[in-house]
Short mmCIF file of C-alpha atoms in Angstrom, two decimals:
data_model
loop_
_atom_site.label_atom_id
_atom_site.label_comp_id
_atom_site.label_asym_id
_atom_site.label_seq_id
_atom_site.Cartn_x
_atom_site.Cartn_y
_atom_site.Cartn_z
CA UNK A 1 49.02 205.80 -61.10
CA UNK A 2 48.14 209.44 -60.44
CA UNK A 3 50.73 210.40 -63.27
CA UNK A 4 49.16 207.93 -65.94
CA UNK A 5 45.56 208.83 -65.47
CA UNK A 6 46.31 212.53 -65.39
CA UNK A 7 48.26 212.06 -68.77
CA UNK A 8 45.88 209.95 -70.07
CA UNK A 9 43.05 212.77 -69.48
CA UNK A 10 45.46 215.27 -70.97
CA UNK A 11 45.90 212.94 -73.80
CA UNK A 12 42.29 212.76 -74.56
CA UNK A 13 41.34 216.77 -74.56
CA UNK A 14 43.65 216.78 -77.32
CA UNK A 15 40.46 216.18 -79.79
CA UNK A 16 41.22 218.63 -82.33
CA UNK A 17 44.30 217.19 -83.17
CA UNK A 18 43.00 213.61 -83.28
CA UNK A 19 40.09 214.44 -85.19
CA UNK A 20 42.23 216.32 -87.91
CA UNK A 21 45.73 214.32 -87.96
CA UNK A 22 44.59 210.88 -87.14
CA UNK A 23 41.06 211.23 -88.69
CA UNK A 24 40.93 213.61 -91.57
CA UNK A 25 44.57 213.06 -92.67
CA UNK A 26 44.03 209.12 -92.85
CA UNK A 27 41.30 209.38 -94.90
CA UNK A 28 43.23 211.82 -97.41
CA UNK A 29 45.90 209.43 -97.56
CA UNK A 30 43.57 206.36 -98.43
CA UNK A 31 42.14 208.89 -100.77
CA UNK A 32 45.32 209.36 -103.01
CA UNK A 33 46.23 205.81 -102.66
CA UNK A 34 42.46 204.72 -104.24
CA UNK A 35 44.11 206.28 -107.58
CA UNK A 36 47.26 204.14 -107.34
CA UNK A 37 45.35 201.15 -106.79
CA UNK A 38 42.99 201.66 -109.69
CA UNK A 39 46.31 201.98 -111.69
CA UNK A 40 48.12 199.11 -110.50
CA UNK A 41 44.81 197.06 -111.14
CA UNK A 42 44.29 198.04 -114.49
CA UNK A 43 47.85 196.93 -115.12
CA UNK A 44 46.67 193.23 -113.93
CA UNK A 45 44.64 193.19 -117.38
CA UNK A 46 46.28 190.72 -119.62
CA UNK A 47 44.08 192.07 -122.82
CA UNK A 48 44.31 195.48 -124.26
CA UNK A 49 41.30 196.87 -124.25
CA UNK A 50 41.33 200.03 -125.92
CA UNK A 51 39.06 203.05 -124.52
CA UNK A 52 35.75 203.06 -126.49
CA UNK A 53 35.19 206.23 -128.61
CA UNK A 54 31.88 207.86 -128.43
CA UNK A 55 30.09 208.18 -131.64
CA UNK A 56 26.94 209.98 -132.95
CA UNK A 57 25.02 209.02 -136.11
CA UNK A 58 22.72 212.19 -137.22
CA UNK A 59 20.57 210.15 -139.95
CA UNK A 60 18.88 212.56 -142.59
CA UNK A 61 18.14 209.47 -145.00
CA UNK A 62 15.19 208.02 -142.63
CA UNK A 63 17.33 204.89 -142.68
CA UNK A 64 17.07 203.80 -145.62
CA UNK A 65 18.16 200.20 -146.74
CA UNK A 66 18.76 200.41 -142.83
CA UNK A 67 22.48 201.73 -143.30
CA UNK A 68 22.38 203.42 -139.93
CA UNK A 69 21.16 200.38 -138.05
CA UNK A 70 23.44 198.30 -139.76
CA UNK A 71 26.42 200.85 -139.23
CA UNK A 72 25.36 201.17 -135.48
CA UNK A 73 25.72 197.40 -135.73
CA UNK A 74 29.22 197.45 -136.82
CA UNK A 75 30.61 199.67 -134.37
CA UNK A 76 28.89 198.64 -131.37
CA UNK A 77 31.86 196.20 -130.34
CA UNK A 78 34.02 198.81 -130.22
CA UNK A 79 32.36 201.85 -129.94
CA UNK A 80 29.58 203.77 -127.71
CA UNK A 81 26.80 205.79 -128.95
CA UNK A 82 25.16 208.79 -127.68
CA UNK A 83 22.18 210.35 -129.72
CA UNK A 84 22.62 214.42 -130.99
CA UNK A 85 19.99 216.96 -132.17
CA UNK A 86 20.50 217.45 -135.80
CA UNK A 87 21.33 221.19 -135.95
CA UNK A 88 24.57 222.92 -136.03
CA UNK A 89 24.69 224.36 -132.38
CA UNK A 90 24.36 220.57 -130.70
CA UNK A 91 27.04 219.46 -132.93
CA UNK A 92 29.77 222.20 -132.08
CA UNK A 93 29.05 222.10 -128.32
CA UNK A 94 29.64 217.84 -128.76
CA UNK A 95 32.77 218.38 -130.55
CA UNK A 96 34.38 221.34 -128.57
CA UNK A 97 33.31 220.10 -125.06
CA UNK A 98 34.99 216.13 -126.16
CA UNK A 99 31.29 215.21 -125.54
CA UNK A 100 31.24 212.82 -128.14
CA UNK A 101 34.67 211.94 -130.08
CA UNK A 102 33.26 211.25 -133.88
CA UNK A 103 29.86 212.65 -135.55
CA UNK A 104 28.75 210.36 -138.66
CA UNK A 105 26.25 212.61 -140.68
CA UNK A 106 24.05 210.41 -143.18
CA UNK A 107 23.15 212.65 -145.72
CA UNK A 108 19.74 213.06 -147.40
CA UNK A 109 19.81 210.63 -150.49
CA UNK A 110 22.92 208.76 -149.57
CA UNK A 111 21.38 205.48 -150.45
CA UNK A 112 19.92 206.28 -153.35
CA UNK A 113 23.23 207.96 -154.08
CA UNK A 114 25.07 204.54 -153.22
CA UNK A 115 22.34 202.32 -155.37
CA UNK A 116 23.42 204.46 -158.12
CA UNK A 117 27.05 204.35 -158.00
CA UNK A 118 27.17 200.71 -157.14
CA UNK A 119 24.82 200.16 -160.39
CA UNK A 120 27.42 201.58 -162.31
CA UNK A 121 30.18 199.51 -160.71
CA UNK A 122 28.42 196.36 -161.13
CA UNK A 123 27.65 197.39 -165.00
CA UNK A 124 30.84 197.34 -165.57
CA UNK A 125 31.84 201.32 -166.48
CA UNK A 126 33.50 201.73 -163.42
CA UNK A 127 35.65 199.44 -160.80
CA UNK A 128 35.70 199.08 -157.01
CA UNK A 129 38.65 200.23 -155.42
CA UNK A 130 39.81 199.80 -152.10
CA UNK A 131 39.52 203.44 -150.80
CA UNK A 132 35.75 203.20 -152.60
CA UNK A 133 36.85 205.50 -155.56
CA UNK A 134 36.14 204.02 -159.05
CA UNK A 135 37.91 204.37 -162.22
CA UNK A 136 35.30 204.46 -165.22
CA UNK A 137 34.94 206.13 -168.41
CA UNK A 138 36.64 208.99 -169.83
CA UNK A 139 33.92 211.58 -168.91
CA UNK A 140 34.26 210.06 -164.90
CA UNK A 141 30.70 209.06 -164.90
CA UNK A 142 28.57 206.11 -165.68
CA UNK A 143 24.72 206.07 -166.63
CA UNK A 144 22.56 204.40 -163.72
CA UNK A 145 19.43 203.64 -163.62
CA UNK A 146 16.71 204.34 -165.99
CA UNK A 147 15.39 208.07 -165.76
CA UNK A 148 18.74 209.31 -165.58
CA UNK A 149 20.47 209.24 -162.15
CA UNK A 150 23.97 209.51 -162.76
CA UNK A 151 26.74 207.90 -160.75
CA UNK A 152 29.91 210.08 -160.21
CA UNK A 153 33.48 208.79 -160.26
CA UNK A 154 33.88 208.63 -156.52
CA UNK A 155 31.59 206.31 -154.10
CA UNK A 156 28.92 208.97 -152.11
CA UNK A 157 30.82 209.48 -148.43
CA UNK A 158 29.43 210.02 -145.22
CA UNK A 159 29.86 213.32 -143.43
CA UNK A 160 31.89 213.23 -140.61
CA UNK A 161 33.20 215.48 -137.32
CA UNK A 162 36.05 214.03 -135.25
CA UNK A 163 36.82 215.53 -131.94
CA UNK A 164 40.51 217.20 -131.67
CA UNK A 165 41.26 216.40 -128.52
CA UNK A 166 42.22 212.51 -129.18
CA UNK A 167 42.79 209.94 -131.97
CA UNK A 168 39.93 208.00 -130.72
CA UNK A 169 37.63 209.66 -133.42
CA UNK A 170 39.89 209.35 -136.27
CA UNK A 171 39.64 205.40 -135.16
CA UNK A 172 36.35 205.45 -135.32
CA UNK A 173 36.06 207.11 -138.84
CA UNK A 174 38.54 204.42 -140.29
CA UNK A 175 36.05 201.88 -138.77
CA UNK A 176 32.98 203.85 -140.63
CA UNK A 177 34.82 203.63 -143.96
CA UNK A 178 35.32 200.04 -143.33
CA UNK A 179 31.89 199.47 -142.69
CA UNK A 180 31.22 201.18 -146.13
CA UNK A 181 33.83 199.59 -148.07
CA UNK A 182 32.78 195.85 -147.38
CA UNK A 183 29.10 197.07 -147.79
CA UNK A 184 30.02 198.20 -151.34
CA UNK A 185 31.77 195.14 -152.30
CA UNK A 186 29.33 192.91 -150.82
CA UNK A 187 26.69 194.73 -152.91
CA UNK A 188 28.76 194.26 -156.05
CA UNK A 189 29.41 190.69 -155.11
CA UNK A 190 25.85 190.05 -155.00
CA UNK A 191 24.81 191.72 -157.91
CA UNK A 192 27.94 190.01 -160.05
CA UNK A 193 26.21 186.34 -158.75
CA UNK A 194 22.79 186.66 -159.27
CA UNK A 195 23.15 188.65 -162.84
CA UNK A 196 21.08 190.77 -164.61
CA UNK A 197 17.95 189.94 -165.78
CA UNK A 198 17.14 191.15 -169.36
CA UNK A 199 13.70 192.45 -170.96
CA UNK A 200 13.76 189.55 -173.41
CA UNK A 201 13.91 187.17 -171.19
CA UNK A 202 17.76 186.03 -171.74
CA UNK A 203 20.26 186.17 -168.33
CA UNK A 204 23.51 187.57 -168.45
CA UNK A 205 25.95 188.36 -165.88
CA UNK A 206 27.83 191.13 -165.25
CA UNK A 207 30.79 188.60 -165.26
CA UNK A 208 30.16 187.51 -168.42
CA UNK A 209 29.80 191.14 -169.34
CA UNK A 210 32.99 191.70 -168.17
CA UNK A 211 34.88 188.75 -169.82
CA UNK A 212 33.46 189.51 -173.72
CA UNK A 213 34.09 193.14 -173.06
CA UNK A 214 30.54 194.10 -173.70
CA UNK A 215 28.32 196.39 -171.72
CA UNK A 216 25.10 194.44 -169.94
CA UNK A 217 23.66 198.49 -169.61
CA UNK A 218 22.47 198.13 -172.79
CA UNK A 219 19.96 195.16 -172.47
CA UNK A 220 19.48 195.07 -168.56
CA UNK A 221 17.95 196.52 -165.87
CA UNK A 222 19.54 197.77 -162.88
CA UNK A 223 21.21 195.12 -160.83
CA UNK A 224 21.55 196.91 -157.50
CA UNK A 225 18.27 198.04 -155.57
CA UNK A 226 17.89 199.56 -151.99
CA UNK A 227 17.23 195.50 -150.71
CA UNK A 228 20.20 194.52 -152.50
CA UNK A 229 21.95 197.23 -150.37
CA UNK A 230 20.34 196.46 -147.20
CA UNK A 231 21.38 192.99 -147.59
CA UNK A 232 24.92 194.12 -148.71
CA UNK A 233 25.06 196.32 -145.30
CA UNK A 234 23.86 193.07 -143.00
CA UNK A 235 26.17 191.31 -144.51
CA UNK A 236 29.45 193.47 -143.93
CA UNK A 237 27.88 193.40 -140.11
CA UNK A 238 28.18 189.70 -140.28
CA UNK A 239 31.62 189.32 -141.66
CA UNK A 240 32.72 191.75 -138.85
CA UNK A 241 31.54 189.65 -136.45
CA UNK A 242 33.27 186.40 -137.90
CA UNK A 243 36.20 185.02 -136.31
CA UNK A 244 39.29 186.64 -136.62
CA UNK A 245 37.77 189.51 -138.47
CA UNK A 246 38.94 191.92 -135.48
CA UNK A 247 41.07 190.07 -133.52
CA UNK A 248 41.71 191.45 -129.69
CA UNK A 249 45.45 191.77 -128.90
CA UNK A 250 46.15 189.51 -125.53
CA UNK A 251 48.88 188.73 -123.67
CA UNK A 252 49.43 184.72 -124.26
CA UNK A 253 50.29 182.68 -121.26
CA UNK A 254 51.28 178.95 -121.54
CA UNK A 255 49.15 176.22 -119.82
CA UNK A 256 50.05 174.99 -116.59
CA UNK A 257 50.72 171.42 -118.19
CA UNK A 258 53.18 173.33 -120.92
CA UNK A 259 54.96 175.27 -118.37
CA UNK A 260 58.09 173.26 -117.75
CA UNK A 261 58.75 173.41 -121.23
CA UNK A 262 57.88 177.53 -121.89
CA UNK A 263 60.76 177.57 -118.86
CA UNK A 264 57.96 177.92 -115.73
CA UNK A 265 55.80 180.64 -117.50
CA UNK A 266 52.85 179.81 -115.07
CA UNK A 267 55.36 180.26 -112.02
CA UNK A 268 56.37 183.56 -113.70
CA UNK A 269 52.41 185.19 -113.92
CA UNK A 270 52.27 183.94 -110.28
CA UNK A 271 55.04 186.14 -108.90
CA UNK A 272 54.06 188.46 -111.16
CA UNK A 273 50.52 188.65 -109.62
CA UNK A 274 52.09 188.15 -106.10
CA UNK A 275 54.31 191.43 -106.63
CA UNK A 276 51.18 193.51 -107.82
CA UNK A 277 49.80 192.84 -105.02
CA UNK A 278 52.10 193.79 -102.98
CA UNK A 279 52.81 197.04 -104.27
CA UNK A 280 49.47 197.77 -103.66
CA UNK A 281 49.65 196.83 -100.38
CA UNK A 282 52.81 198.72 -99.36
CA UNK A 283 52.12 201.93 -101.07
CA UNK A 284 49.17 202.94 -98.57
CA UNK A 285 51.28 201.52 -95.98
CA UNK A 286 54.13 204.31 -96.86
CA UNK A 287 51.77 206.52 -97.34
CA UNK A 288 50.31 206.53 -94.15
CA UNK A 289 53.86 207.32 -92.60
CA UNK A 290 52.73 211.10 -93.17
CA UNK A 291 49.97 210.84 -90.60
CA UNK A 292 51.29 208.54 -88.15
CA UNK A 293 54.05 211.18 -87.47
CA UNK A 294 51.78 213.93 -87.42
CA UNK A 295 49.34 212.69 -84.88
CA UNK A 296 52.44 211.23 -82.61
CA UNK A 297 54.39 214.66 -82.86
CA UNK A 298 52.13 216.59 -82.27
CA UNK A 299 49.77 215.07 -79.60
CA UNK A 300 53.19 213.95 -77.70
CA UNK A 301 55.06 217.99 -77.42
CA UNK A 302 51.61 219.26 -76.37
CA UNK A 303 51.04 216.67 -73.55
CA UNK A 304 54.21 217.10 -72.29
CA UNK A 305 54.48 220.65 -72.74
CA UNK A 306 51.27 220.51 -69.78
CA UNK A 307 53.83 219.00 -67.64
CA UNK A 308 56.45 221.65 -68.04
CA UNK A 309 54.28 224.49 -67.08
CA UNK A 310 56.35 226.68 -64.81
CA UNK A 311 54.07 226.48 -61.83
CA UNK A 312 53.14 222.84 -62.42
CA UNK A 313 57.00 221.67 -62.82
CA UNK A 314 57.82 223.41 -59.19
CA UNK A 315 55.19 221.81 -57.27
CA UNK A 316 56.36 218.32 -58.71
CA UNK A 317 60.20 219.31 -57.97
CA UNK A 318 59.57 219.99 -54.19
CA UNK A 319 56.56 216.93 -53.97
CA UNK A 320 58.00 214.40 -51.68
CA UNK A 321 57.88 211.84 -54.97
CA UNK A 322 60.23 210.16 -57.53
CA UNK A 323 60.65 212.32 -60.48
CA UNK A 324 61.53 208.94 -62.29
CA UNK A 325 58.38 207.53 -61.79
CA UNK A 326 56.01 210.56 -63.34
CA UNK A 327 58.32 210.14 -66.21
CA UNK A 328 57.30 206.68 -66.59
CA UNK A 329 54.24 207.13 -65.89
CA UNK A 330 53.94 209.81 -68.67
CA UNK A 331 55.56 207.66 -70.99
CA UNK A 332 53.69 204.62 -70.43
CA UNK A 333 50.77 206.03 -71.63
CA UNK A 334 52.11 207.88 -74.62
CA UNK A 335 53.94 204.18 -75.86
CA UNK A 336 50.34 202.51 -75.40
CA UNK A 337 49.08 205.57 -77.40
CA UNK A 338 51.54 205.03 -80.23
CA UNK A 339 50.95 201.24 -79.98
CA UNK A 340 46.88 202.42 -80.66
CA UNK A 341 47.66 204.25 -83.20
CA UNK A 342 49.79 201.80 -85.45
CA UNK A 343 47.49 198.94 -85.16
CA UNK A 344 44.56 201.57 -86.30
CA UNK A 345 46.48 202.83 -89.11
CA UNK A 346 47.39 199.29 -90.21
CA UNK A 347 43.83 198.00 -89.66
CA UNK A 348 42.57 200.80 -92.10
CA UNK A 349 45.15 199.94 -94.79
CA UNK A 350 44.13 196.19 -94.50
CA UNK A 351 40.40 196.87 -94.30
CA UNK A 352 40.80 199.60 -97.16
CA UNK A 353 42.94 197.32 -99.85
CA UNK A 354 40.36 194.28 -99.02
CA UNK A 355 37.44 196.66 -100.28
CA UNK A 356 39.10 197.82 -103.29
CA UNK A 357 39.82 194.25 -104.31
CA UNK A 358 43.91 194.14 -103.45
CA UNK A 359 44.54 190.26 -103.72
CA UNK A 360 45.60 189.34 -100.20
CA UNK A 361 46.35 185.86 -99.87
CA UNK A 362 50.15 186.61 -99.67
CA UNK A 363 49.97 188.08 -96.29
CA UNK A 364 51.15 185.47 -93.56
CA UNK A 365 51.76 185.84 -89.80
CA UNK A 366 55.71 187.39 -90.77
CA UNK A 367 54.84 190.27 -93.02
CA UNK A 368 51.86 191.36 -91.28
CA UNK A 369 54.15 191.26 -88.04
CA UNK A 370 56.76 192.72 -89.40
CA UNK A 371 54.59 195.88 -91.10
CA UNK A 372 52.85 196.39 -88.34
CA UNK A 373 56.03 196.61 -86.45
CA UNK A 374 57.84 199.02 -88.36
CA UNK A 375 55.01 201.26 -88.13
CA UNK A 376 55.05 201.27 -84.54
CA UNK A 377 59.17 202.04 -84.20
CA UNK A 378 58.06 204.54 -86.47
CA UNK A 379 55.34 205.67 -84.15
CA UNK A 380 57.65 205.62 -81.08
CA UNK A 381 60.62 207.68 -83.50
CA UNK A 382 58.03 210.23 -84.37
CA UNK A 383 57.10 210.60 -80.19
CA UNK A 384 60.79 211.09 -79.41
CA UNK A 385 60.89 213.70 -82.08
CA UNK A 386 57.31 215.53 -80.29
CA UNK A 387 59.35 214.99 -76.73
CA UNK A 388 62.33 216.80 -78.16
CA UNK A 389 59.80 219.42 -79.29
CA UNK A 390 58.27 219.82 -76.00
CA UNK A 391 61.53 221.06 -74.45
CA UNK A 392 61.94 223.89 -76.27
CA UNK A 393 59.93 226.89 -75.34
CA UNK A 394 57.12 227.62 -78.25
CA UNK A 395 53.50 228.30 -78.51
CA UNK A 396 51.18 226.09 -80.37
CA UNK A 397 51.26 227.73 -83.33
CA UNK A 398 54.60 227.29 -83.60
CA UNK A 399 54.43 223.51 -82.64
CA UNK A 400 52.00 222.97 -85.51
CA UNK A 401 53.80 224.84 -88.18
CA UNK A 402 57.14 222.98 -87.00
CA UNK A 403 55.28 219.59 -87.04
CA UNK A 404 53.94 220.40 -90.36
CA UNK A 405 57.10 221.55 -92.36
CA UNK A 406 58.73 218.71 -90.76
CA UNK A 407 55.90 216.23 -92.10
CA UNK A 408 56.27 217.61 -95.74
CA UNK A 409 59.87 217.19 -95.81
CA UNK A 410 59.96 213.70 -94.51
CA UNK A 411 56.90 212.41 -97.05
CA UNK A 412 58.24 214.13 -100.06
CA UNK A 413 62.17 212.95 -99.51
CA UNK A 414 60.98 209.17 -98.38
CA UNK A 415 60.22 208.34 -101.91
CA UNK A 416 56.57 208.28 -101.02
CA UNK A 417 54.96 210.80 -102.76
CA UNK A 418 56.48 209.96 -105.65
CA UNK A 419 59.10 207.07 -107.18
CA UNK A 420 62.91 207.35 -105.65
CA UNK A 421 64.00 207.26 -109.01
CA UNK A 422 62.15 210.53 -110.68
CA UNK A 423 63.77 211.84 -107.24
CA UNK A 424 67.20 214.12 -107.65
CA UNK A 425 70.30 213.43 -105.69
CA UNK A 426 69.90 215.99 -103.53
CA UNK A 427 66.64 214.69 -102.33
CA UNK A 428 67.74 211.20 -102.12
CA UNK A 429 70.86 212.49 -99.95
CA UNK A 430 68.37 214.62 -97.85
CA UNK A 431 66.12 211.44 -97.39
CA UNK A 432 68.90 209.24 -96.17
CA UNK A 433 69.38 211.57 -93.78
CA UNK A 434 65.62 210.86 -92.11
CA UNK A 435 63.98 208.26 -90.53
CA UNK A 436 60.91 208.76 -93.30
CA UNK A 437 63.30 206.99 -95.65
CA UNK A 438 64.17 203.72 -93.42
CA UNK A 439 61.08 203.42 -93.03
CA UNK A 440 59.70 203.12 -96.43
CA UNK A 441 63.10 200.76 -97.37
CA UNK A 442 61.74 198.43 -94.65
CA UNK A 443 58.24 198.08 -96.14
CA UNK A 444 60.11 196.98 -99.44
CA UNK A 445 61.94 194.22 -98.01
CA UNK A 446 58.97 192.99 -96.17
CA UNK A 447 57.10 193.45 -99.85
CA UNK A 448 60.00 192.17 -102.04
CA UNK A 449 59.20 194.99 -104.12
CA UNK A 450 61.45 198.13 -105.41
CA UNK A 451 65.13 196.82 -105.29
CA UNK A 452 64.29 194.28 -103.29
CA UNK A 453 62.20 192.42 -106.08
CA UNK A 454 62.97 188.80 -106.45
CA UNK A 455 65.62 188.84 -103.52
CA UNK A 456 65.60 187.39 -99.63
CA UNK A 457 64.03 184.16 -98.33
CA UNK A 458 60.22 183.50 -99.35
CA UNK A 459 60.24 180.59 -96.76
CA UNK A 460 60.30 182.96 -94.18
CA UNK A 461 57.04 185.10 -95.22
CA UNK A 462 59.16 188.23 -95.82
CA UNK A 463 60.62 188.76 -98.71
CA UNK A 464 63.93 190.20 -97.31
CA UNK A 465 64.70 189.75 -93.33
CA UNK A 466 67.94 191.05 -93.32
CA UNK A 467 67.08 194.39 -94.93
CA UNK A 468 64.06 194.77 -93.03
CA UNK A 469 65.66 194.51 -90.00
CA UNK A 470 68.84 196.80 -90.48
CA UNK A 471 66.17 199.59 -91.58
CA UNK A 472 63.96 199.23 -88.88
CA UNK A 473 67.11 199.35 -86.53
CA UNK A 474 68.21 202.47 -88.36
CA UNK A 475 64.89 203.87 -87.07
CA UNK A 476 65.00 202.67 -83.66
CA UNK A 477 68.60 204.90 -83.79
CA UNK A 478 66.61 207.85 -84.74
CA UNK A 479 64.36 207.45 -81.87
CA UNK A 480 67.39 206.79 -79.47
CA UNK A 481 69.14 210.10 -81.20
CA UNK A 482 66.04 212.15 -80.72
CA UNK A 483 65.56 211.22 -76.99
CA UNK A 484 68.99 211.66 -76.74
CA UNK A 485 68.86 215.67 -77.59
CA UNK A 486 65.78 216.07 -75.78
CA UNK A 487 67.03 214.74 -72.62
CA UNK A 488 70.37 217.16 -72.91
CA UNK A 489 67.95 220.16 -73.93
CA UNK A 490 66.18 219.15 -70.62
CA UNK A 491 69.39 218.91 -68.42
CA UNK A 492 70.45 222.32 -69.83
CA UNK A 493 67.11 223.98 -68.63
CA UNK A 494 67.49 222.07 -65.16
CA UNK A 495 70.93 223.73 -64.86
CA UNK A 496 70.10 227.14 -66.00
CA UNK A 497 67.11 227.16 -63.75
CA UNK A 498 67.02 226.21 -60.06
CA UNK A 499 63.93 225.47 -59.07
CA UNK A 500 63.00 227.27 -55.55
CA UNK A 501 60.74 230.04 -53.38
CA UNK A 502 62.13 232.78 -56.15
CA UNK A 503 59.62 230.87 -58.26
CA UNK A 504 56.65 231.20 -56.20
CA UNK A 505 54.20 234.73 -56.06
CA UNK A 506 54.51 236.31 -52.87
CA UNK A 507 50.67 235.18 -52.18
CA UNK A 508 51.35 231.44 -52.84
CA UNK A 509 54.38 231.49 -50.08
CA UNK A 510 52.27 233.23 -47.50
CA UNK A 511 49.30 230.89 -48.03
CA UNK A 512 52.20 227.88 -47.37
CA UNK A 513 52.95 230.01 -44.08
CA UNK A 514 49.76 230.09 -42.91
CA UNK A 515 49.02 226.12 -43.54
CA UNK A 516 52.25 225.67 -41.51
#
């Protein structure tokens, strides 16, 4: 009991190691896992949702014919909007810093130019094409409204500036062009449907003029006005919102009643969802092997090294007590500490996954017990490695260095830092010679992921019980190997050094004589 109490007090004095290796590292591991969980959560989405480009509309035409307002309504289903000042520096900084993906500039007089252009198209002097260009007279221009306003052969265009860092701005520019094309078609169609009103009271339509080859502009007033253009822009918005105009890309699953006819699609979907949940839960469990190894190895080495101080070991050796009882007391406290660490780490992982929104309905008693037992066995293997280090005479700085190097080696060769399929053969060969590799394989076997996906006995709750037992058994063998090496080193030290009066100072010997 005295030895257990002394071991426990020495353990509690290692506050720095507990705070750094058990507290800070666990938080760091969970922070690293958060990025992986977010990517896994994104993969659950069954509908393709492209990134929304950020568009800024700079209107220099005063929103005439409500073109800017209609354009914003046309783009709002696929784009986000921001505001910019109408000056060169603000626009250059916005594009250079990727603050916006597309800047649309509506030039002064754009609405009037568009009316003039559409007036010529409706009059039959030019024909509207798909890309917004017009084919007209030999001179390339057509007469517009009275007063000499002319429409060039090409439709008036907006000024656009796209970001160079991604294609989102270019895709948004295509949507702007779609809006202009739909607006022009709506305006021409409206003009052709309502007809031109002649000065003498006769009615003549643009369609009739196109059929008999005459030009209605000789006897008609303008067929397109700003009001017509505003109505056309609103019609383009309505057309874009109609069903089937902009279909989304989705993953279609069969209904439950049709699952049998489609080969069990619903069951496949449920299995895919369970697989994603298992991967989301297994990753932080595997990454937690790093702080578990660090805290168990360093704390065990420091605690047991305290009992190997020369004077203390000499007094314990000549004391009328059995040495194996002292060793049993020390190991009892350390095994209890390993159990507490495994419970703490596993509980933190479960809470973290629950807060992150990972569905944990697949976790039953069997996989929970198997995961915790795998962590506990790995903690015991780490503890025996710390026992081996305590048998070697080195100071605390060297001890920390060795534990950190070995810990990083375990993490990068076990498939925890990155997938084993990305590792070169030499790293895989090294990893298979270390316990962390088999610990990760045990977790994969429990969750039925990785190379164990779709195998094992689902009824037991553990995906592959046989592989889990084999991998966990190998971790136990590593613990036995570390323990055997530590005992061998201790035996060599004991044989080389005989504890006797020569180990005590002259003052201690005189003090012992006086007491006698």
